[in-house]
Amino acid sequence: PFFVNRGGLPVDEPTWERMWRHVGRIHPEGERVAQRIRGAADLPKIPIPSVPVFQPSTPIPERLEAVQRYIRELQYNHTGTQFFEIKKSRPLTGLMDLAKEMTKEALPIKCLEAVILGIYLTNNMTTLDRFPISFKSHFSGNYFRHIVLGVNFGGRYGALGISRREELMYKAPVFRTLSELIFDFEEAYRRCWHTLKKVKLGHCVSHDPHSVEQIEWKRSILDLDKLTREDFRKELERHARDMRLKIGKGTGPPSPTKDRKKDVSSPQRGQASPHRRNSRGDRRPSGEKKPADSKAMPDLNGYQIRV
């Protein structure tokens, strides 16, 4: 049933081609079966999940529940075929175009696709911070990888995503700290008889769907075999603090008013004062290495090119 386009809607040929090539490799009559399914007129109508639409007054927690409900209705992709090709190096605008394609085709998805879709569906929630969380676990001699979209609203942490396991996907934004959220995931892995080995944390994702920036997938890589429990907690909180500092400084271009004030302020005072302000604002959290020559580029960190 996963191979039938939902509601009889046409699916882009490249997606179907990738799907049937895989079927042909594992099924001797895969192509014939595909043609028979596509040409059948009496197939049952499969309901298409509706993309959630919110009123301006809808609280963020309720919106997150609706987004997670939509992701869950798409169902987990158990076919072994990746319906959507996701390259993490693509700019955000390209990934958002892919997410729009997911909503049109309404095919089953896996965890990485759910993260991209979660970003797309929460772009208009500007008070919500989103960042990727990747996990590497070990079970029965094999390693497994999983990813969810971490969220932070009003100082409370949660997650969106999809998984074969109910415990490894949605987390309501009720956790007071990032470490509480990650420890909850760790306990969920333990209940599934998995041992959590690594956690990779990315930085906050822009809310601009047309941004040409790339998602920072692994700002912090935490190896649980090399960290004590307390060090693990401290590194998680350091990353949370780092995200707050980045948000506090702002990721977009500075406002014209602030720029104008800086440009016309007291040229007779000399050049030392602005550099002192920049060095305080750009101070890196503990545990990070400073660039080799921080004095050579005092003003570059505050600027980003926007298209």
PDB file of C-alpha atoms in Angstrom:
ATOM      1  CA  PRO A   1       0.000   0.000   0.000  1.00  0.00           C
ATOM      2  CA  PHE A   2       2.926   2.395   0.458  1.00  0.00           C
ATOM      3  CA  PHE A   3       3.590   2.316  -3.294  1.00  0.00           C
ATOM      4  CA  VAL A   4       0.139   3.640  -4.189  1.00  0.00           C
ATOM      5  CA  ASN A   5       0.008   7.388  -4.556  1.00  0.00           C
ATOM      6  CA  ARG A   6      -2.457   8.681  -2.026  1.00  0.00           C
ATOM      7  CA  GLY A   7      -5.860   9.750  -3.317  1.00  0.00           C
ATOM      8  CA  GLY A   8      -4.908   8.977  -6.906  1.00  0.00           C
ATOM      9  CA  LEU A   9      -2.698  12.052  -7.105  1.00  0.00           C
ATOM     10  CA  PRO A  10       0.201  11.912  -9.574  1.00  0.00           C
ATOM     11  CA  VAL A  11       3.664  11.537  -8.087  1.00  0.00           C
ATOM     12  CA  ASP A  12       6.724  13.027  -9.771  1.00  0.00           C
ATOM     13  CA  GLU A  13       8.376  10.527 -12.057  1.00  0.00           C
ATOM     14  CA  PRO A  14      11.862  10.732 -10.478  1.00  0.00           C
ATOM     15  CA  THR A  15      10.463   9.555  -7.137  1.00  0.00           C
ATOM     16  CA  TRP A  16       8.615   6.651  -8.736  1.00  0.00           C
ATOM     17  CA  GLU A  17      11.641   5.732 -10.839  1.00  0.00           C
ATOM     18  CA  ARG A  18      13.850   5.467  -7.755  1.00  0.00           C
ATOM     19  CA  MET A  19      11.198   3.433  -6.017  1.00  0.00           C
ATOM     20  CA  TRP A  20      10.632   0.925  -8.812  1.00  0.00           C
ATOM     21  CA  ARG A  21      14.337   0.496  -9.495  1.00  0.00           C
ATOM     22  CA  HIS A  22      14.672  -0.692  -5.922  1.00  0.00           C
ATOM     23  CA  VAL A  23      11.617  -2.963  -6.299  1.00  0.00           C
ATOM     24  CA  GLY A  24      13.107  -4.465  -9.459  1.00  0.00           C
ATOM     25  CA  ARG A  25      16.258  -5.449  -7.601  1.00  0.00           C
ATOM     26  CA  ILE A  26      14.445  -7.375  -4.877  1.00  0.00           C
ATOM     27  CA  HIS A  27      11.362  -8.588  -6.778  1.00  0.00           C
ATOM     28  CA  PRO A  28      11.754 -10.566 -10.017  1.00  0.00           C
ATOM     29  CA  GLU A  29       8.545  -9.142 -11.481  1.00  0.00           C
ATOM     30  CA  GLY A  30       8.774  -5.762  -9.830  1.00  0.00           C
ATOM     31  CA  GLU A  31       8.313  -3.671 -12.967  1.00  0.00           C
ATOM     32  CA  ARG A  32       5.266  -5.667 -14.073  1.00  0.00           C
ATOM     33  CA  VAL A  33       3.744  -5.351 -10.611  1.00  0.00           C
ATOM     34  CA  ALA A  34       4.401  -1.612 -10.679  1.00  0.00           C
ATOM     35  CA  GLN A  35       2.652  -1.145 -14.017  1.00  0.00           C
ATOM     36  CA  ARG A  36      -0.306  -3.229 -12.858  1.00  0.00           C
ATOM     37  CA  ILE A  37      -0.709  -1.123  -9.719  1.00  0.00           C
ATOM     38  CA  ARG A  38      -0.344   2.173 -11.524  1.00  0.00           C
ATOM     39  CA  GLY A  39      -2.871   1.163 -14.173  1.00  0.00           C
ATOM     40  CA  ALA A  40      -5.486  -0.174 -11.776  1.00  0.00           C
ATOM     41  CA  ALA A  41      -8.692   1.848 -11.632  1.00  0.00           C
ATOM     42  CA  ASP A  42     -10.374   0.062  -8.712  1.00  0.00           C
ATOM     43  CA  LEU A  43      -7.802   0.762  -6.004  1.00  0.00           C
ATOM     44  CA  PRO A  44      -9.213   2.137  -2.736  1.00  0.00           C
ATOM     45  CA  LYS A  45      -8.787   5.814  -2.075  1.00  0.00           C
ATOM     46  CA  ILE A  46      -6.121   6.450   0.539  1.00  0.00           C
ATOM     47  CA  PRO A  47      -6.812   9.620   2.575  1.00  0.00           C
ATOM     48  CA  ILE A  48      -4.280  12.407   2.202  1.00  0.00           C
ATOM     49  CA  PRO A  49      -3.236  14.008   5.517  1.00  0.00           C
ATOM     50  CA  SER A  50      -4.086  17.701   5.620  1.00  0.00           C
ATOM     51  CA  VAL A  51      -1.270  20.160   6.251  1.00  0.00           C
ATOM     52  CA  PRO A  52      -2.098  21.898   9.539  1.00  0.00           C
ATOM     53  CA  VAL A  53      -3.330  25.499   9.336  1.00  0.00           C
ATOM     54  CA  PHE A  54      -3.312  27.646  12.455  1.00  0.00           C
ATOM     55  CA  GLN A  55      -5.162  30.686  13.697  1.00  0.00           C
ATOM     56  CA  PRO A  56      -2.936  33.522  14.991  1.00  0.00           C
ATOM     57  CA  SER A  57      -4.278  32.886  18.498  1.00  0.00           C
ATOM     58  CA  THR A  58      -3.379  29.173  18.522  1.00  0.00           C
ATOM     59  CA  PRO A  59      -0.776  28.542  21.259  1.00  0.00           C
ATOM     60  CA  ILE A  60       2.603  27.207  20.174  1.00  0.00           C
ATOM     61  CA  PRO A  61       2.291  23.919  22.142  1.00  0.00           C
ATOM     62  CA  GLU A  62      -0.980  23.145  20.339  1.00  0.00           C
ATOM     63  CA  ARG A  63       0.647  23.938  16.995  1.00  0.00           C
ATOM     64  CA  LEU A  64       3.502  21.576  17.763  1.00  0.00           C
ATOM     65  CA  GLU A  65       1.038  18.797  18.600  1.00  0.00           C
ATOM     66  CA  ALA A  66      -0.741  19.385  15.274  1.00  0.00           C
ATOM     67  CA  VAL A  67       2.559  19.318  13.349  1.00  0.00           C
ATOM     68  CA  GLN A  68       3.552  16.067  15.068  1.00  0.00           C
ATOM     69  CA  ARG A  69       0.125  14.591  14.339  1.00  0.00           C
ATOM     70  CA  TYR A  70       0.553  15.409  10.647  1.00  0.00           C
ATOM     71  CA  ILE A  71       4.038  13.838  10.563  1.00  0.00           C
ATOM     72  CA  ARG A  72       2.662  10.730  12.267  1.00  0.00           C
ATOM     73  CA  GLU A  73      -0.225  10.482   9.758  1.00  0.00           C
ATOM     74  CA  LEU A  74       2.271  10.267   6.911  1.00  0.00           C
ATOM     75  CA  GLN A  75       3.495   7.041   8.572  1.00  0.00           C
ATOM     76  CA  TYR A  76       6.985   5.675   8.925  1.00  0.00           C
ATOM     77  CA  ASN A  77       8.592   4.380   5.736  1.00  0.00           C
ATOM     78  CA  HIS A  78       9.226   0.647   6.298  1.00  0.00           C
ATOM     79  CA  THR A  79       9.809  -0.148   2.598  1.00  0.00           C
ATOM     80  CA  GLY A  80      13.603   0.189   2.669  1.00  0.00           C
ATOM     81  CA  THR A  81      13.468   2.792  -0.122  1.00  0.00           C
ATOM     82  CA  GLN A  82      14.251   6.452   0.504  1.00  0.00           C
ATOM     83  CA  PHE A  83      11.499   8.292  -1.373  1.00  0.00           C
ATOM     84  CA  PHE A  84      13.109  11.737  -1.007  1.00  0.00           C
ATOM     85  CA  GLU A  85      16.817  12.380  -1.488  1.00  0.00           C
ATOM     86  CA  ILE A  86      18.021  14.737   1.226  1.00  0.00           C
ATOM     87  CA  LYS A  87      21.506  16.219   1.057  1.00  0.00           C
ATOM     88  CA  LYS A  88      22.444  17.902   4.304  1.00  0.00           C
ATOM     89  CA  SER A  89      24.791  20.258   2.465  1.00  0.00           C
ATOM     90  CA  ARG A  90      21.937  21.859   0.498  1.00  0.00           C
ATOM     91  CA  PRO A  91      20.943  25.414   1.450  1.00  0.00           C
ATOM     92  CA  LEU A  92      17.854  25.848   3.559  1.00  0.00           C
ATOM     93  CA  THR A  93      15.778  27.166   0.649  1.00  0.00           C
ATOM     94  CA  GLY A  94      16.378  23.965  -1.334  1.00  0.00           C
ATOM     95  CA  LEU A  95      15.419  21.780   1.624  1.00  0.00           C
ATOM     96  CA  MET A  96      12.207  23.778   2.077  1.00  0.00           C
ATOM     97  CA  ASP A  97      11.308  23.155  -1.575  1.00  0.00           C
ATOM     98  CA  LEU A  98      11.798  19.460  -0.895  1.00  0.00           C
ATOM     99  CA  ALA A  99       9.564  19.678   2.181  1.00  0.00           C
ATOM    100  CA  LYS A 100       6.846  21.256   0.048  1.00  0.00           C
ATOM    101  CA  GLU A 101       7.158  18.290  -2.321  1.00  0.00           C
ATOM    102  CA  MET A 102       6.701  15.938   0.649  1.00  0.00           C
ATOM    103  CA  THR A 103       3.382  17.575   1.533  1.00  0.00           C
ATOM    104  CA  LYS A 104       2.178  17.208  -2.062  1.00  0.00           C
ATOM    105  CA  GLU A 105       3.141  13.550  -2.494  1.00  0.00           C
ATOM    106  CA  ALA A 106       2.200  12.522   1.072  1.00  0.00           C
ATOM    107  CA  LEU A 107       4.407   9.425   0.994  1.00  0.00           C
ATOM    108  CA  PRO A 108       5.763   7.689   4.116  1.00  0.00           C
ATOM    109  CA  ILE A 109       8.913   9.281   5.535  1.00  0.00           C
ATOM    110  CA  LYS A 110      11.909   8.509   7.728  1.00  0.00           C
ATOM    111  CA  CYS A 111      13.491  10.464  10.552  1.00  0.00           C
ATOM    112  CA  LEU A 112      15.620  12.870   8.481  1.00  0.00           C
ATOM    113  CA  GLU A 113      12.691  13.708   6.231  1.00  0.00           C
ATOM    114  CA  ALA A 114      10.581  14.350   9.332  1.00  0.00           C
ATOM    115  CA  VAL A 115      13.159  16.869  10.577  1.00  0.00           C
ATOM    116  CA  ILE A 116      13.085  18.788   7.275  1.00  0.00           C
ATOM    117  CA  LEU A 117       9.294  18.679   7.284  1.00  0.00           C
ATOM    118  CA  GLY A 118       9.193  19.854  10.899  1.00  0.00           C
ATOM    119  CA  ILE A 119      11.358  22.869  10.024  1.00  0.00           C
ATOM    120  CA  TYR A 120       9.097  23.691   7.078  1.00  0.00           C
ATOM    121  CA  LEU A 121       5.889  23.483   9.114  1.00  0.00           C
ATOM    122  CA  THR A 122       7.236  25.607  11.994  1.00  0.00           C
ATOM    123  CA  ASN A 123       8.874  28.390   9.964  1.00  0.00           C
ATOM    124  CA  ASN A 124       6.093  30.824  10.828  1.00  0.00           C
ATOM    125  CA  MET A 125       6.508  30.190  14.578  1.00  0.00           C
ATOM    126  CA  THR A 126       9.170  32.846  15.032  1.00  0.00           C
ATOM    127  CA  THR A 127       9.219  32.530  18.835  1.00  0.00           C
ATOM    128  CA  LEU A 128      10.171  28.859  18.511  1.00  0.00           C
ATOM    129  CA  ASP A 129      13.841  27.851  18.305  1.00  0.00           C
ATOM    130  CA  ARG A 130      14.584  24.721  16.239  1.00  0.00           C
ATOM    131  CA  PHE A 131      17.827  22.722  16.147  1.00  0.00           C
ATOM    132  CA  PRO A 132      18.744  19.167  15.015  1.00  0.00           C
ATOM    133  CA  ILE A 133      19.609  16.442  17.524  1.00  0.00           C
ATOM    134  CA  SER A 134      21.318  13.286  16.206  1.00  0.00           C
ATOM    135  CA  PHE A 135      21.767  10.039  18.110  1.00  0.00           C
ATOM    136  CA  LYS A 136      24.063   7.049  17.626  1.00  0.00           C
ATOM    137  CA  SER A 137      23.162   3.925  19.570  1.00  0.00           C
ATOM    138  CA  HIS A 138      24.450   0.361  19.831  1.00  0.00           C
ATOM    139  CA  PHE A 139      22.441  -2.841  20.000  1.00  0.00           C
ATOM    140  CA  SER A 140      23.358  -6.483  19.394  1.00  0.00           C
ATOM    141  CA  GLY A 141      26.667  -5.688  17.691  1.00  0.00           C
ATOM    142  CA  ASN A 142      25.208  -3.041  15.348  1.00  0.00           C
ATOM    143  CA  TYR A 143      25.112   0.754  15.390  1.00  0.00           C
ATOM    144  CA  PHE A 144      21.940   2.711  14.675  1.00  0.00           C
ATOM    145  CA  ARG A 145      21.453   6.398  13.848  1.00  0.00           C
ATOM    146  CA  HIS A 146      18.439   8.578  14.472  1.00  0.00           C
ATOM    147  CA  ILE A 147      17.633  12.282  14.297  1.00  0.00           C
ATOM    148  CA  VAL A 148      14.882  14.536  15.671  1.00  0.00           C
ATOM    149  CA  LEU A 149      14.171  18.259  15.581  1.00  0.00           C
ATOM    150  CA  GLY A 150      14.780  19.830  18.963  1.00  0.00           C
ATOM    151  CA  VAL A 151      12.541  22.768  19.866  1.00  0.00           C
ATOM    152  CA  ASN A 152      12.692  25.426  22.556  1.00  0.00           C
ATOM    153  CA  PHE A 153       9.706  27.597  23.431  1.00  0.00           C
ATOM    154  CA  GLY A 154       9.603  29.879  26.424  1.00  0.00           C
ATOM    155  CA  GLY A 155      12.674  28.231  27.917  1.00  0.00           C
ATOM    156  CA  ARG A 156      11.150  24.734  27.702  1.00  0.00           C
ATOM    157  CA  TYR A 157      12.632  22.037  25.463  1.00  0.00           C
ATOM    158  CA  GLY A 158      10.911  19.356  23.367  1.00  0.00           C
ATOM    159  CA  ALA A 159      11.261  17.526  20.047  1.00  0.00           C
ATOM    160  CA  LEU A 160       9.462  16.672  16.791  1.00  0.00           C
ATOM    161  CA  GLY A 161      10.146  13.640  14.643  1.00  0.00           C
ATOM    162  CA  ILE A 162       9.228  10.142  13.582  1.00  0.00           C
ATOM    163  CA  SER A 163      10.571   6.740  14.573  1.00  0.00           C
ATOM    164  CA  ARG A 164       9.681   3.068  14.705  1.00  0.00           C
ATOM    165  CA  ARG A 165       9.559   3.554  18.461  1.00  0.00           C
ATOM    166  CA  GLU A 166       6.987   5.812  20.083  1.00  0.00           C
ATOM    167  CA  GLU A 167       9.481   6.879  22.758  1.00  0.00           C
ATOM    168  CA  LEU A 168      12.030   8.205  20.231  1.00  0.00           C
ATOM    169  CA  MET A 169       9.985  10.826  18.414  1.00  0.00           C
ATOM    170  CA  TYR A 170       7.705  13.504  19.861  1.00  0.00           C
ATOM    171  CA  LYS A 171       8.523  15.190  23.153  1.00  0.00           C
ATOM    172  CA  ALA A 172       6.224  17.942  24.370  1.00  0.00           C
ATOM    173  CA  PRO A 173       8.064  21.194  25.274  1.00  0.00           C
ATOM    174  CA  VAL A 174       8.005  20.632  29.029  1.00  0.00           C
ATOM    175  CA  PHE A 175      11.686  19.990  29.828  1.00  0.00           C
ATOM    176  CA  ARG A 176      13.319  22.795  31.798  1.00  0.00           C
ATOM    177  CA  THR A 177      16.806  22.204  30.384  1.00  0.00           C
ATOM    178  CA  LEU A 178      18.369  20.660  27.296  1.00  0.00           C
ATOM    179  CA  SER A 179      20.073  18.043  29.457  1.00  0.00           C
ATOM    180  CA  GLU A 180      16.699  16.891  30.834  1.00  0.00           C
ATOM    181  CA  LEU A 181      15.450  16.383  27.268  1.00  0.00           C
ATOM    182  CA  ILE A 182      18.523  14.413  26.194  1.00  0.00           C
ATOM    183  CA  PHE A 183      18.479  12.300  29.360  1.00  0.00           C
ATOM    184  CA  ASP A 184      14.848  11.449  28.613  1.00  0.00           C
ATOM    185  CA  PHE A 185      15.877  10.228  25.148  1.00  0.00           C
ATOM    186  CA  GLU A 186      18.716   8.261  26.719  1.00  0.00           C
ATOM    187  CA  GLU A 187      16.278   6.531  29.057  1.00  0.00           C
ATOM    188  CA  ALA A 188      13.996   5.774  26.106  1.00  0.00           C
ATOM    189  CA  TYR A 189      16.916   4.137  24.298  1.00  0.00           C
ATOM    190  CA  ARG A 190      17.636   2.097  27.412  1.00  0.00           C
ATOM    191  CA  ARG A 191      14.032   0.823  27.469  1.00  0.00           C
ATOM    192  CA  CYS A 192      14.555  -0.306  23.858  1.00  0.00           C
ATOM    193  CA  TRP A 193      17.712  -2.200  24.937  1.00  0.00           C
ATOM    194  CA  HIS A 194      19.941   0.248  23.063  1.00  0.00           C
ATOM    195  CA  THR A 195      23.037   1.909  24.511  1.00  0.00           C
ATOM    196  CA  LEU A 196      23.389   5.557  23.541  1.00  0.00           C
ATOM    197  CA  LYS A 197      26.913   6.225  22.267  1.00  0.00           C
ATOM    198  CA  LYS A 198      26.973   9.715  20.742  1.00  0.00           C
ATOM    199  CA  VAL A 199      24.818  12.826  20.623  1.00  0.00           C
ATOM    200  CA  LYS A 200      25.308  15.509  17.971  1.00  0.00           C
ATOM    201  CA  LEU A 201      23.698  18.905  18.462  1.00  0.00           C
ATOM    202  CA  GLY A 202      23.227  21.523  15.767  1.00  0.00           C
ATOM    203  CA  HIS A 203      22.625  25.240  16.008  1.00  0.00           C
ATOM    204  CA  CYS A 204      19.300  27.027  15.655  1.00  0.00           C
ATOM    205  CA  VAL A 205      17.775  26.965  12.162  1.00  0.00           C
ATOM    206  CA  SER A 206      16.757  30.206  10.463  1.00  0.00           C
ATOM    207  CA  HIS A 207      13.035  30.947  10.087  1.00  0.00           C
ATOM    208  CA  ASP A 208      13.654  32.429   6.621  1.00  0.00           C
ATOM    209  CA  PRO A 209      12.513  29.783   4.079  1.00  0.00           C
ATOM    210  CA  HIS A 210      14.522  31.548   1.365  1.00  0.00           C
ATOM    211  CA  SER A 211      17.803  31.548   3.295  1.00  0.00           C
ATOM    212  CA  VAL A 212      20.827  30.218   1.387  1.00  0.00           C
ATOM    213  CA  GLU A 213      22.547  29.241   4.628  1.00  0.00           C
ATOM    214  CA  GLN A 214      23.227  25.602   5.382  1.00  0.00           C
ATOM    215  CA  ILE A 215      21.845  23.936   8.483  1.00  0.00           C
ATOM    216  CA  GLU A 216      24.554  23.452  11.086  1.00  0.00           C
ATOM    217  CA  TRP A 217      23.963  19.802  11.902  1.00  0.00           C
ATOM    218  CA  LYS A 218      26.748  19.067  14.379  1.00  0.00           C
ATOM    219  CA  ARG A 219      28.002  22.052  16.307  1.00  0.00           C
ATOM    220  CA  SER A 220      28.657  19.844  19.348  1.00  0.00           C
ATOM    221  CA  ILE A 221      29.617  16.153  19.168  1.00  0.00           C
ATOM    222  CA  LEU A 222      29.392  14.426  22.547  1.00  0.00           C
ATOM    223  CA  ASP A 223      30.915  10.963  22.963  1.00  0.00           C
ATOM    224  CA  LEU A 224      29.320   9.318  25.985  1.00  0.00           C
ATOM    225  CA  ASP A 225      32.157   6.788  26.305  1.00  0.00           C
ATOM    226  CA  LYS A 226      34.607   9.629  26.905  1.00  0.00           C
ATOM    227  CA  LEU A 227      32.492  11.816  29.185  1.00  0.00           C
ATOM    228  CA  THR A 228      31.428  11.367  32.768  1.00  0.00           C
ATOM    229  CA  ARG A 229      27.774  11.901  33.552  1.00  0.00           C
ATOM    230  CA  GLU A 230      28.450  15.321  34.997  1.00  0.00           C
ATOM    231  CA  ASP A 231      30.666  16.355  32.078  1.00  0.00           C
ATOM    232  CA  PHE A 232      27.957  15.208  29.669  1.00  0.00           C
ATOM    233  CA  ARG A 233      25.416  17.395  31.457  1.00  0.00           C
ATOM    234  CA  LYS A 234      27.786  20.376  31.457  1.00  0.00           C
ATOM    235  CA  GLU A 235      28.456  20.038  27.731  1.00  0.00           C
ATOM    236  CA  LEU A 236      24.737  19.925  27.010  1.00  0.00           C
ATOM    237  CA  GLU A 237      24.141  23.069  29.042  1.00  0.00           C
ATOM    238  CA  ARG A 238      27.142  24.738  27.411  1.00  0.00           C
ATOM    239  CA  HIS A 239      25.579  24.069  24.016  1.00  0.00           C
ATOM    240  CA  ALA A 240      22.236  25.444  25.207  1.00  0.00           C
ATOM    241  CA  ARG A 241      24.005  28.570  26.452  1.00  0.00           C
ATOM    242  CA  ASP A 242      25.835  28.877  23.139  1.00  0.00           C
ATOM    243  CA  MET A 243      22.507  28.799  21.270  1.00  0.00           C
ATOM    244  CA  ARG A 244      21.049  31.456  23.554  1.00  0.00           C
ATOM    245  CA  LEU A 245      24.068  33.688  22.922  1.00  0.00           C
ATOM    246  CA  LYS A 246      23.712  33.282  19.175  1.00  0.00           C
ATOM    247  CA  ILE A 247      20.014  34.102  19.348  1.00  0.00           C
ATOM    248  CA  GLY A 248      20.748  37.042  21.637  1.00  0.00           C
ATOM    249  CA  LYS A 249      23.228  38.504  19.168  1.00  0.00           C
ATOM    250  CA  GLY A 250      20.771  37.878  16.328  1.00  0.00           C
ATOM    251  CA  THR A 251      21.355  35.981  13.115  1.00  0.00           C
ATOM    252  CA  GLY A 252      19.903  38.564  10.766  1.00  0.00           C
ATOM    253  CA  PRO A 253      21.354  41.876   9.590  1.00  0.00           C
ATOM    254  CA  PRO A 254      21.493  44.603  12.246  1.00  0.00           C
ATOM    255  CA  SER A 255      18.765  47.195  12.242  1.00  0.00           C
ATOM    256  CA  PRO A 256      19.484  50.426  10.265  1.00  0.00           C
ATOM    257  CA  THR A 257      18.982  52.486  13.394  1.00  0.00           C
ATOM    258  CA  LYS A 258      21.785  50.723  15.240  1.00  0.00           C
ATOM    259  CA  ASP A 259      24.073  50.949  12.233  1.00  0.00           C
ATOM    260  CA  ARG A 260      23.435  54.649  11.878  1.00  0.00           C
ATOM    261  CA  LYS A 261      24.239  55.266  15.533  1.00  0.00           C
ATOM    262  CA  LYS A 262      27.492  53.375  15.259  1.00  0.00           C
ATOM    263  CA  ASP A 263      28.503  55.220  12.090  1.00  0.00           C
ATOM    264  CA  VAL A 264      28.014  58.721  13.494  1.00  0.00           C
ATOM    265  CA  SER A 265      29.174  58.187  17.070  1.00  0.00           C
ATOM    266  CA  SER A 266      32.139  60.234  18.276  1.00  0.00           C
ATOM    267  CA  PRO A 267      34.841  59.696  15.635  1.00  0.00           C
ATOM    268  CA  GLN A 268      37.248  61.706  17.861  1.00  0.00           C
ATOM    269  CA  ARG A 269      37.205  59.018  20.567  1.00  0.00           C
ATOM    270  CA  GLY A 270      39.512  56.733  18.612  1.00  0.00           C
ATOM    271  CA  GLN A 271      39.143  53.162  17.461  1.00  0.00           C
ATOM    272  CA  ALA A 272      39.757  51.194  20.653  1.00  0.00           C
ATOM    273  CA  SER A 273      36.263  51.420  22.122  1.00  0.00           C
ATOM    274  CA  PRO A 274      34.315  49.635  19.327  1.00  0.00           C
ATOM    275  CA  HIS A 275      36.871  46.803  19.387  1.00  0.00           C
ATOM    276  CA  ARG A 276      36.383  46.355  23.122  1.00  0.00           C
ATOM    277  CA  ARG A 277      32.629  46.090  22.609  1.00  0.00           C
ATOM    278  CA  ASN A 278      33.068  43.495  19.903  1.00  0.00           C
ATOM    279  CA  SER A 279      35.439  41.396  21.992  1.00  0.00           C
ATOM    280  CA  ARG A 280      32.919  41.259  24.841  1.00  0.00           C
ATOM    281  CA  GLY A 281      30.003  40.408  22.539  1.00  0.00           C
ATOM    282  CA  ASP A 282      31.906  37.723  20.672  1.00  0.00           C
ATOM    283  CA  ARG A 283      33.374  36.010  23.723  1.00  0.00           C
ATOM    284  CA  ARG A 284      33.095  32.256  23.144  1.00  0.00           C
ATOM    285  CA  PRO A 285      31.704  29.878  25.805  1.00  0.00           C
ATOM    286  CA  SER A 286      34.064  27.778  27.848  1.00  0.00           C
ATOM    287  CA  GLY A 287      35.249  24.608  26.156  1.00  0.00           C
ATOM    288  CA  GLU A 288      35.573  26.130  22.667  1.00  0.00           C
ATOM    289  CA  LYS A 289      38.871  26.940  21.100  1.00  0.00           C
ATOM    290  CA  LYS A 290      39.472  30.489  19.973  1.00  0.00           C
ATOM    291  CA  PRO A 291      40.566  31.195  16.390  1.00  0.00           C
ATOM    292  CA  ALA A 292      44.323  31.328  15.855  1.00  0.00           C
ATOM    293  CA  ASP A 293      44.321  35.049  15.115  1.00  0.00           C
ATOM    294  CA  SER A 294      41.278  36.646  16.656  1.00  0.00           C
ATOM    295  CA  LYS A 295      42.706  40.179  16.513  1.00  0.00           C
ATOM    296  CA  ALA A 296      43.170  40.048  12.757  1.00  0.00           C
ATOM    297  CA  MET A 297      39.422  39.780  12.168  1.00  0.00           C
ATOM    298  CA  PRO A 298      37.676  41.751  14.907  1.00  0.00           C
ATOM    299  CA  ASP A 299      34.597  42.809  12.936  1.00  0.00           C
ATOM    300  CA  LEU A 300      33.831  39.832  10.688  1.00  0.00           C
ATOM    301  CA  ASN A 301      31.816  37.671  13.103  1.00  0.00           C
ATOM    302  CA  GLY A 302      28.979  40.153  13.383  1.00  0.00           C
ATOM    303  CA  TYR A 303      28.203  40.208   9.679  1.00  0.00           C
ATOM    304  CA  GLN A 304      26.566  37.653   7.401  1.00  0.00           C
ATOM    305  CA  ILE A 305      25.735  37.871   3.724  1.00  0.00           C
ATOM    306  CA  ARG A 306      22.004  37.621   3.031  1.00  0.00           C
ATOM    307  CA  VAL A 307      20.260  37.047  -0.311  1.00  0.00           C
TER     308      VAL A 307
END
